[in-house]
XYZ file of C-alpha atoms in Angstrom:
611
model
C -3.884 48.424 56.838
C -5.398 45.237 58.180
C -7.801 42.368 56.074
C -9.891 39.854 57.372
C -10.773 37.211 55.321
C -14.697 36.441 55.825
C -17.379 34.315 53.502
C -18.786 36.627 51.183
C -16.639 39.554 51.507
C -13.188 40.872 52.422
C -12.863 43.642 55.379
C -9.765 46.305 54.775
C -8.928 48.474 57.913
C -6.257 50.711 57.941
C -4.017 52.171 60.743
C -6.743 55.587 60.785
C -9.038 52.905 62.235
C -11.363 53.056 58.979
C -12.899 49.722 58.240
C -14.052 48.742 54.388
C -15.540 46.203 52.881
C -14.922 44.507 49.327
C -16.441 42.232 47.339
C -14.386 39.367 46.005
C -15.438 38.774 42.669
C -14.823 42.093 42.245
C -11.618 42.412 44.908
C -8.775 42.951 41.717
C -10.830 46.288 40.344
C -12.240 47.113 44.336
C -8.640 47.320 45.646
C -6.928 49.348 42.816
C -9.768 52.517 43.014
C -8.858 51.349 47.339
C -5.785 52.025 46.860
C -5.601 55.172 44.635
C -8.500 56.539 47.145
C -6.077 55.900 50.293
C -3.027 57.666 48.499
C -5.522 61.053 47.491
C -5.973 60.675 51.603
C -3.022 59.692 52.694
C -4.363 57.183 55.211
C -2.673 53.831 54.628
C -0.309 54.462 51.480
C 1.327 51.617 52.817
C -0.976 48.080 52.478
C -0.068 45.828 55.103
C -1.406 42.506 54.578
C -1.411 39.236 57.199
C -2.447 35.822 58.199
C -5.775 35.500 58.696
C -8.837 33.774 59.771
C -10.811 32.037 56.800
C -13.955 30.890 57.993
C -15.673 28.352 54.930
C -18.581 25.980 54.465
C -20.070 24.692 57.147
C -17.732 26.037 60.137
C -18.681 29.527 59.025
C -20.616 31.026 62.213
C -21.190 34.649 62.100
C -18.335 36.091 63.439
C -17.959 40.324 64.069
C -15.490 42.309 63.253
C -13.958 45.135 65.323
C -13.607 48.060 63.178
C -10.522 49.504 64.869
C -6.255 50.015 64.876
C -5.758 46.529 63.517
C -2.685 44.429 65.443
C 1.048 44.492 64.948
C 1.422 41.144 62.569
C 4.150 39.125 63.609
C 5.726 39.078 60.255
C 4.799 41.753 57.611
C 5.077 41.871 54.174
C 4.534 45.135 52.422
C 2.275 43.592 49.050
C 0.501 45.287 46.274
C -2.399 45.666 45.472
C -2.174 42.321 42.479
C -1.157 40.019 45.297
C -3.950 40.467 47.158
C -6.265 37.962 45.401
C -3.723 34.940 44.672
C -2.951 35.443 48.157
C -7.139 35.200 49.200
C -7.095 32.106 46.509
C -3.888 29.841 47.772
C -5.409 30.269 51.428
C -8.695 29.419 50.460
C -6.791 26.014 48.310
C -4.800 25.279 50.971
C -7.358 25.203 53.518
C -9.557 22.999 50.818
C -6.720 20.404 50.319
C -6.099 19.866 54.443
C -9.794 20.189 55.546
C -11.741 19.353 53.214
C -9.478 16.663 50.955
C -12.292 15.056 49.239
C -13.688 17.961 47.424
C -10.625 18.580 47.355
C -10.180 15.455 44.740
C -13.717 16.131 43.014
C -12.938 19.879 42.385
C -8.775 18.584 41.052
C -11.461 15.865 38.899
C -13.616 17.961 37.448
C -10.812 21.294 36.668
C -8.531 18.203 34.685
C -11.618 16.971 32.853
C -12.943 20.795 31.247
C -9.555 21.780 31.227
C -9.593 21.879 27.419
C -13.147 23.134 27.224
C -11.997 25.991 29.495
C -8.514 26.592 27.614
C -9.474 27.553 24.576
C -7.219 25.827 21.267
C -4.297 27.437 20.445
C -4.308 28.553 17.033
C -1.858 26.945 13.761
C -0.222 30.041 12.068
C 0.390 29.194 8.822
C 3.784 29.774 7.016
C 2.434 32.384 4.791
C 1.949 34.532 8.522
C 5.017 33.535 9.920
C 6.606 34.856 7.439
C 4.685 38.194 7.229
C 4.328 38.613 10.487
C 8.013 37.156 11.250
C 6.454 35.160 13.230
C 8.733 31.818 14.293
C 6.534 29.033 13.052
C 5.609 26.743 16.218
C 7.820 24.337 16.392
C 5.500 21.460 18.547
C 2.470 21.551 16.214
C 1.618 18.402 14.341
C 1.371 21.018 11.293
C 5.439 21.038 11.663
C 6.127 17.846 12.208
C 3.945 16.813 8.936
C 5.971 19.757 6.571
C 9.324 18.238 8.729
C 8.819 15.192 8.167
C 8.204 15.213 4.387
C 10.953 16.776 3.528
C 13.520 14.799 5.758
C 15.808 12.220 3.219
C 14.614 9.612 5.609
C 10.732 10.198 4.832
C 11.300 9.676 1.291
C 13.605 7.046 1.030
C 11.637 4.494 3.714
C 7.726 6.401 2.543
C 7.062 8.404 -0.543
C 10.019 5.917 -2.861
C 8.045 2.886 -2.162
C 4.504 3.873 -2.316
C 5.137 5.418 -5.678
C 7.573 2.535 -6.712
C 4.700 -0.350 -4.882
C 1.828 1.883 -6.837
C 3.198 2.199 -10.315
C 4.562 -1.203 -10.592
C 0.609 -2.834 -9.962
C 0.360 -0.383 -12.963
C 2.512 -2.226 -15.028
C 1.437 -5.524 -14.250
C -2.190 -5.054 -14.894
C -0.840 -3.816 -18.077
C 1.287 -6.699 -18.664
C -1.408 -8.514 -18.147
C -3.411 -7.353 -21.571
C -0.592 -8.131 -23.782
C -0.535 -11.420 -26.507
C 2.904 -11.448 -26.810
C 6.212 -9.057 -25.681
C 9.599 -8.869 -27.124
C 12.361 -8.132 -24.875
C 15.304 -5.711 -24.730
C 18.836 -6.990 -22.221
C 22.245 -6.624 -21.805
C 25.437 -6.109 -18.393
C 26.160 -3.171 -16.973
C 29.403 -1.664 -14.620
C 28.527 0.806 -12.210
C 30.699 3.850 -11.785
C 30.761 1.499 -7.941
C 31.773 -0.723 -10.395
C 29.121 -3.222 -9.334
C 26.853 -5.550 -12.108
C 23.443 -5.321 -12.953
C 20.838 -6.754 -15.274
C 18.331 -5.269 -17.448
C 15.436 -5.663 -18.825
C 13.193 -3.601 -20.549
C 9.604 -5.160 -22.833
C 8.448 -4.203 -25.740
C 4.885 -4.506 -27.006
C 1.847 -3.783 -28.836
C -1.081 -2.587 -27.286
C -5.069 -2.886 -27.388
C -4.514 1.350 -29.213
C -1.960 -0.180 -31.493
C 1.078 2.186 -29.726
C 4.622 0.320 -28.873
C 5.000 0.281 -24.787
C 8.674 0.168 -24.303
C 8.511 -0.482 -19.874
C 11.486 -1.044 -17.700
C 10.580 -4.005 -16.100
C 13.971 -3.853 -13.483
C 17.884 -2.692 -13.148
C 18.627 -5.784 -10.951
C 22.262 -6.675 -9.430
C 23.787 -9.175 -10.463
C 27.177 -10.090 -8.618
C 27.257 -13.727 -9.594
C 29.827 -14.988 -12.619
C 28.448 -13.842 -15.981
C 28.118 -17.173 -17.802
C 25.955 -18.018 -20.166
C 24.320 -20.785 -17.665
C 23.600 -18.430 -14.953
C 22.183 -15.061 -17.360
C 20.396 -18.085 -18.479
C 19.041 -18.443 -15.041
C 19.565 -14.194 -13.982
C 16.950 -14.184 -17.281
C 14.254 -17.303 -16.206
C 14.210 -15.515 -12.684
C 13.462 -11.887 -14.297
C 10.355 -13.203 -16.545
C 9.290 -15.409 -13.616
C 9.720 -12.482 -11.298
C 6.524 -10.474 -13.338
C 4.645 -13.137 -14.152
C 5.830 -13.913 -17.810
C 5.377 -16.162 -19.719
C 8.820 -17.852 -21.255
C 5.882 -19.157 -24.389
C 4.872 -15.562 -24.904
C 8.093 -14.178 -26.503
C 8.390 -13.166 -29.204
C 12.279 -12.486 -29.426
C 14.884 -11.016 -27.430
C 17.010 -8.151 -29.145
C 20.989 -8.599 -27.351
C 24.166 -6.855 -27.736
C 27.176 -9.330 -29.792
C 28.723 -10.610 -26.567
C 29.236 -13.918 -26.308
C 28.057 -14.632 -22.998
C 24.309 -13.274 -23.827
C 24.086 -15.746 -27.385
C 24.705 -18.097 -24.802
C 22.336 -17.669 -22.528
C 19.622 -16.789 -24.933
C 20.179 -20.742 -26.512
C 20.608 -22.405 -23.041
C 16.726 -21.135 -22.589
C 15.629 -21.742 -25.869
C 14.891 -18.002 -26.758
C 14.581 -16.709 -30.010
C 17.220 -13.394 -30.682
C 18.592 -11.236 -32.218
C 21.359 -9.356 -31.960
C 21.690 -5.543 -32.610
C 21.600 -3.656 -35.550
C 23.637 -0.770 -33.902
C 26.322 -2.683 -32.762
C 26.669 -4.731 -35.528
C 27.199 -2.046 -38.394
C 30.047 -0.701 -35.547
C 31.620 -4.150 -35.692
C 31.143 -3.809 -39.516
C 33.252 -0.313 -39.986
C 35.518 -1.248 -36.977
C 36.625 -4.436 -39.483
C 36.219 -3.184 -42.400
C 38.965 -0.213 -41.287
C 41.124 -2.548 -40.760
C 43.972 -1.801 -43.563
C 47.336 -0.466 -42.779
C 47.087 2.686 -44.941
C 44.439 3.787 -42.874
C 46.360 2.989 -39.579
C 48.778 5.863 -39.685
C 45.910 8.041 -40.558
C 43.690 6.929 -37.879
C 46.796 6.782 -34.771
C 47.153 10.986 -36.868
C 43.785 11.652 -36.414
C 43.965 10.627 -32.093
C 46.546 12.157 -31.867
C 45.817 15.827 -33.325
C 42.707 15.854 -31.351
C 44.515 14.892 -28.271
C 46.839 18.284 -28.805
C 43.977 20.599 -28.839
C 42.799 17.941 -25.876
C 45.915 19.333 -23.551
C 46.445 23.067 -25.221
C 44.448 26.095 -23.760
C 46.147 28.145 -26.538
C 46.455 25.786 -29.136
C 42.404 25.597 -28.633
C 42.963 29.371 -28.301
C 44.331 29.830 -31.794
C 41.519 27.327 -33.282
C 39.240 30.524 -32.962
C 40.815 32.466 -33.580
C 41.711 30.480 -36.770
C 37.980 29.554 -37.166
C 36.036 33.017 -36.810
C 39.140 34.154 -39.743
C 37.887 31.249 -42.259
C 34.572 31.391 -41.249
C 34.271 27.556 -40.020
C 31.467 26.459 -37.428
C 33.534 27.592 -33.628
C 33.180 23.268 -33.184
C 34.903 21.423 -30.437
C 37.164 18.047 -32.257
C 35.535 15.298 -31.357
C 37.605 12.506 -28.978
C 36.228 8.328 -30.161
C 34.908 5.871 -27.511
C 35.061 2.897 -28.007
C 31.912 1.783 -26.703
C 30.230 4.627 -28.197
C 29.055 4.098 -31.804
C 30.202 5.517 -34.801
C 32.022 7.964 -32.743
C 34.950 7.086 -35.004
C 33.240 8.340 -37.952
C 32.355 11.734 -36.336
C 35.925 12.255 -34.835
C 37.419 11.988 -38.780
C 34.236 14.268 -39.882
C 34.558 16.772 -37.282
C 38.323 16.393 -38.646
C 37.275 17.731 -41.617
C 34.872 19.842 -41.558
C 38.818 21.984 -39.445
C 41.097 20.326 -41.964
C 42.323 23.828 -43.272
C 42.150 25.191 -39.237
C 43.600 22.424 -37.881
C 45.852 22.513 -40.662
C 47.142 26.251 -39.729
C 47.289 25.768 -36.305
C 49.427 22.736 -36.182
C 51.605 24.020 -39.095
C 52.947 26.954 -37.213
C 54.218 24.727 -34.681
C 57.443 22.569 -35.907
C 56.917 19.853 -33.260
C 53.384 19.208 -34.764
C 53.116 19.405 -38.183
C 53.609 15.733 -39.642
C 50.078 15.829 -37.470
C 48.434 16.884 -40.716
C 45.730 15.245 -42.738
C 46.330 13.492 -45.362
C 44.755 12.004 -48.498
C 44.127 8.061 -46.330
C 40.884 9.924 -43.824
C 39.721 11.302 -47.141
C 38.976 8.197 -48.229
C 38.006 6.731 -44.667
C 35.346 8.969 -44.327
C 33.945 8.853 -47.451
C 33.403 4.781 -47.263
C 32.113 4.988 -44.551
C 30.125 8.243 -43.901
C 26.953 7.379 -45.123
C 25.961 4.246 -42.239
C 26.625 6.204 -39.416
C 23.178 8.036 -39.897
C 20.829 4.481 -39.866
C 22.113 3.533 -36.542
C 20.279 6.384 -34.743
C 17.774 5.250 -37.167
C 16.944 1.536 -35.886
C 17.700 3.041 -32.243
C 13.694 4.054 -31.997
C 11.069 2.735 -28.888
C 8.170 3.993 -30.697
C 8.458 2.648 -33.564
C 8.228 -0.427 -35.846
C 12.320 -0.505 -36.115
C 13.478 -4.225 -36.901
C 10.643 -4.305 -40.373
C 13.150 -2.008 -41.715
C 16.560 -4.172 -41.680
C 16.219 -6.083 -45.001
C 15.845 -2.917 -46.349
C 18.410 -1.164 -44.997
C 20.524 -3.987 -46.087
C 19.459 -4.401 -50.044
C 20.345 -0.163 -49.930
C 23.651 -0.799 -48.749
C 24.036 -3.303 -51.260
C 22.719 -1.859 -54.492
C 24.266 1.653 -53.229
C 25.996 3.483 -50.141
C 28.475 0.243 -50.075
C 28.869 -0.192 -54.376
C 31.741 1.031 -55.891
C 32.095 3.897 -57.779
C 34.330 4.509 -60.590
C 35.331 7.658 -58.967
C 36.115 6.103 -55.542
C 40.272 5.171 -54.750
C 41.087 1.807 -54.359
C 40.493 2.405 -50.219
C 36.884 3.557 -50.443
C 36.096 0.271 -52.736
C 37.875 -1.829 -50.052
C 36.345 -0.589 -46.559
C 33.457 -1.274 -48.994
C 33.739 -4.537 -49.751
C 34.921 -5.191 -46.107
C 31.573 -3.415 -43.913
C 29.908 -5.824 -46.795
C 30.755 -8.543 -46.756
C 30.969 -8.680 -42.729
C 27.407 -7.389 -42.635
C 26.295 -10.967 -45.137
C 27.981 -13.145 -42.904
C 26.024 -12.107 -40.034
C 22.756 -11.901 -41.433
C 22.724 -15.328 -43.406
C 21.542 -17.391 -40.466
C 18.181 -19.015 -41.672
C 16.612 -18.522 -37.926
C 17.273 -15.170 -37.904
C 16.498 -14.684 -41.617
C 13.108 -15.921 -41.057
C 12.396 -13.621 -38.498
C 13.266 -10.438 -40.709
C 11.708 -12.019 -43.268
C 8.063 -12.486 -41.132
C 8.768 -9.157 -40.183
C 8.884 -7.587 -43.786
C 6.358 -9.415 -44.764
C 4.169 -7.664 -41.965
C 4.762 -4.240 -43.215
C 2.721 -2.937 -45.480
C 5.771 -0.284 -46.498
C 6.796 -3.769 -47.679
C 5.204 -6.583 -48.008
C 7.391 -9.200 -50.034
C 9.633 -7.049 -52.112
C 12.284 -8.011 -49.705
C 11.915 -11.023 -49.639
C 13.999 -14.100 -51.641
C 10.827 -15.384 -54.347
C 12.439 -18.815 -54.119
C 12.066 -17.662 -49.626
C 8.390 -16.378 -50.352
C 5.542 -19.766 -50.131
C 8.146 -20.725 -47.338
C 7.416 -17.358 -45.243
C 3.992 -17.703 -46.169
C 3.235 -21.269 -44.864
C 4.239 -20.452 -41.467
C 2.796 -17.539 -41.509
C -0.640 -19.716 -42.119
C 0.024 -21.890 -39.439
C 0.854 -18.753 -36.829
C -2.206 -17.816 -36.980
C -4.082 -20.874 -37.790
C -1.550 -22.320 -34.191
C -3.005 -19.364 -32.355
C -6.884 -19.143 -33.820
C -7.107 -22.769 -31.605
C -5.557 -21.492 -28.557
C -7.822 -18.392 -28.635
C -10.627 -21.288 -28.467
C -9.679 -23.664 -26.582
C -8.456 -21.349 -23.562
C -12.512 -19.749 -24.341
C -14.863 -23.412 -23.938
C -17.519 -23.801 -24.950
C -18.430 -22.617 -21.695
C -18.036 -19.164 -22.895
C -19.979 -20.468 -26.410
C -22.949 -20.601 -24.358
C -22.609 -17.744 -22.777
C -22.709 -15.307 -25.675
C -25.831 -17.311 -27.087
C -27.781 -14.711 -28.076
C -31.177 -15.180 -26.289
C -34.013 -17.146 -29.361
C -36.088 -14.754 -30.666
C -40.238 -15.331 -32.238
C -39.536 -16.356 -35.441
C -41.280 -13.684 -38.185
C -43.449 -14.575 -41.340
C -40.589 -13.664 -42.878
C -38.512 -16.183 -41.617
C -40.466 -18.941 -43.305
C -40.447 -17.954 -46.580
C -36.202 -17.203 -45.469
C -36.048 -21.103 -44.502
C -38.340 -22.687 -47.849
C -36.118 -20.327 -50.109
C -33.602 -22.283 -52.267
C -30.147 -21.834 -50.379
C -27.288 -20.352 -51.860
C -24.714 -19.813 -48.881
C -21.672 -21.672 -50.409
C -21.086 -23.830 -48.178
C -19.024 -22.258 -44.231
C -14.915 -22.294 -44.852
C -12.303 -23.691 -43.104
C -10.354 -21.648 -40.684
C -6.648 -21.802 -42.436
C -9.179 -21.414 -45.607
C -10.389 -17.666 -44.667
C -6.612 -17.808 -43.529
C -5.269 -17.862 -46.953
C -7.784 -15.459 -48.476
C -7.399 -13.124 -45.841
C -3.492 -13.388 -46.159
C -3.886 -13.561 -50.019
C -6.030 -10.014 -49.942
C -3.106 -8.727 -48.086
C -0.888 -8.821 -51.153
C -2.833 -7.204 -53.233
C -2.711 -4.228 -51.407
C -0.007 -1.876 -52.709
C 2.727 -1.038 -50.760
C 2.059 2.363 -48.186
C 4.484 5.073 -48.930
C 7.238 4.886 -46.895
C 6.410 7.779 -44.328
C 3.782 6.300 -43.142
C 3.192 4.276 -39.691
C 3.000 1.063 -40.274
C 0.353 0.593 -36.832
C -2.026 3.311 -37.849
C -2.324 1.833 -41.137
C -2.307 -1.455 -39.219
C -5.535 0.343 -36.370
C -7.438 1.327 -39.293
C -7.712 -1.831 -41.282
C -7.850 -4.256 -38.393
C -11.454 -5.205 -39.311
C -10.309 -6.386 -42.414
C -8.094 -8.453 -41.331
C -8.526 -9.067 -37.789
C -6.921 -12.651 -37.495
C -3.651 -11.525 -39.479
C -3.730 -8.336 -37.690
C -2.656 -10.645 -34.297
C 0.740 -12.258 -35.885
C 1.743 -8.299 -37.486
C 1.348 -7.248 -32.716
C 3.803 -10.757 -32.831
C 5.954 -9.383 -35.007
C 6.833 -5.250 -35.557
C 7.273 -4.402 -31.648
C 10.787 -6.415 -32.096
C 13.866 -3.723 -31.719
C 16.328 -3.205 -34.116
C 18.875 -2.457 -31.495
C 19.143 -2.479 -28.583
C 19.407 0.622 -27.432
C 16.561 0.685 -24.292
C 18.894 -1.056 -22.457
C 21.513 1.192 -23.551
C 19.232 4.129 -22.372
C 18.906 1.964 -19.038
C 22.111 2.094 -18.583
C 22.906 5.943 -18.887
C 20.190 6.851 -16.298
C 21.542 4.422 -14.090
C 25.524 6.347 -14.747
C 23.124 9.333 -13.963
C 22.129 8.133 -10.020
C 24.926 6.333 -9.668
C 27.582 9.471 -9.406
C 30.139 10.387 -7.458
C 28.488 12.158 -4.620
C 25.798 9.030 -4.677
C 28.370 6.627 -4.917
C 27.155 4.570 -1.618
C 23.278 4.303 -2.955
C 22.152 0.254 -2.150
C 21.644 -1.982 -5.011
C 17.509 -2.691 -4.792
C 17.378 1.582 -4.289
C 19.187 1.702 -7.327
C 16.940 -0.622 -8.980
C 13.713 1.447 -7.818
C 15.604 4.511 -9.062
C 16.261 3.781 -12.458
C 12.388 1.492 -12.721
C 10.728 5.063 -12.160
C 12.838 7.938 -14.114
C 12.273 5.532 -16.699
C 8.014 4.948 -16.134
C 6.995 7.592 -13.958
């Protein structure tokens, strides 16, 4: 079968001499039908194509096609009907490219411009559709790239976390601009990789009378931990957050000598952590030759159960037999407050079970507890609960230090007749240590001011001989604050707040002509003294009442005194906020994440505490 291509038709000649004409628009369909028809009549079952003559455009002239036997092609190729149309359009494109290059460039340009509109965009399947239809998700799509970039470690480290840190920092900076006074806690910490950090946490009471605690930074501090260097580090930390040193009320720290010296060099008010003080007082109180043997025996007994699975198994069986709580023994940690008391208390709780298990083994019979352990626990057990009670961040704690010391002196650490001589000695040593640490005049005045402004105590725990001095200090501080506020406002602010002049009414003439009964205007100092005297006349509220809620309710009655309450009641009694920051840091810098950079550690701790 021979093929002849003209402009408008395709003519086919078979080996039998029959000629057929096909429409190029319907070439594929007509060729298929023609092939089927030829096969039915056994005429030209094999289609033979050869290079036909193609006439296009202006070169086309009427060419007569004479039907008849097709000349044998020089190079014949057997093909199916699907290839006929492809061959036709390929020849047509080749002629256009060779004979009409300008038209060919124009066609290519139009095809490139309209290619996107002709080819419909491929629809991106969703992840549920991909899982449901078992179709692979298109990895070349924009959605795939967005998802893969959003779940990589690099995206979180370079984009997500810095953005969240900057957003949170801006929010906290806007909060810090509104506060009038603030307190702080600080401390030094070494990570698992022995990298030193300096933490800073601020505390203040906002306009809604809520005690806020914000961790500002845990900065890498590789310098020598001397007092001078720490002092410069703390100053840089405050300046980096735009905090004024004049608004710092007090900074609570541990009992480290370098930290205490740093605060003295900066001339900042300081208060040592009550938890550290109490822990050191107990450690100092039990330093007695009669107790050293008992403490050593207790530690060895705990170690015997810690490193022997057989003794722990026997301990569990004896506890079930005696009906004792299924508790494990506690080991002492030098850096954990009250750990020695907890170790002794748990040891005495399981005394019967420990005695039976250790007594059954001749190698451990010497570890059975004696009466010295009972004396030690009776003296120090009532004190361990106060550390946790004064370590909170969301409630007022500094005003409770003097009442707690008074409670120790008059009740808990007061020797009793039935006490053993060893118990009396321990109580006396603990109380003597606490009194020596809180006899400083500057710290005593600070605690007196905080106690005075707590409506639960007023002047109950203030020495009568120092009461007038405390009152004068309160009046002078309020006066200084009111004067500074007036100077900041300036005369222009007063003029702006002046209401517009109104037209006088008829009653105003009689009011001006009436005899004046208004007393002379009081001075600002007199108003403060009157307000303070009124505050003292109010009876003490219940001990369980939140003093901040009371001040929120009575602030309109004491507008000047409430400013002083916001100043002093924000001081934390312990440095527990900094210790909690270190605990968070220990959970971040683990064995598996020991290569974190210091700035990343600071950022992660900041977000963990403030988000």
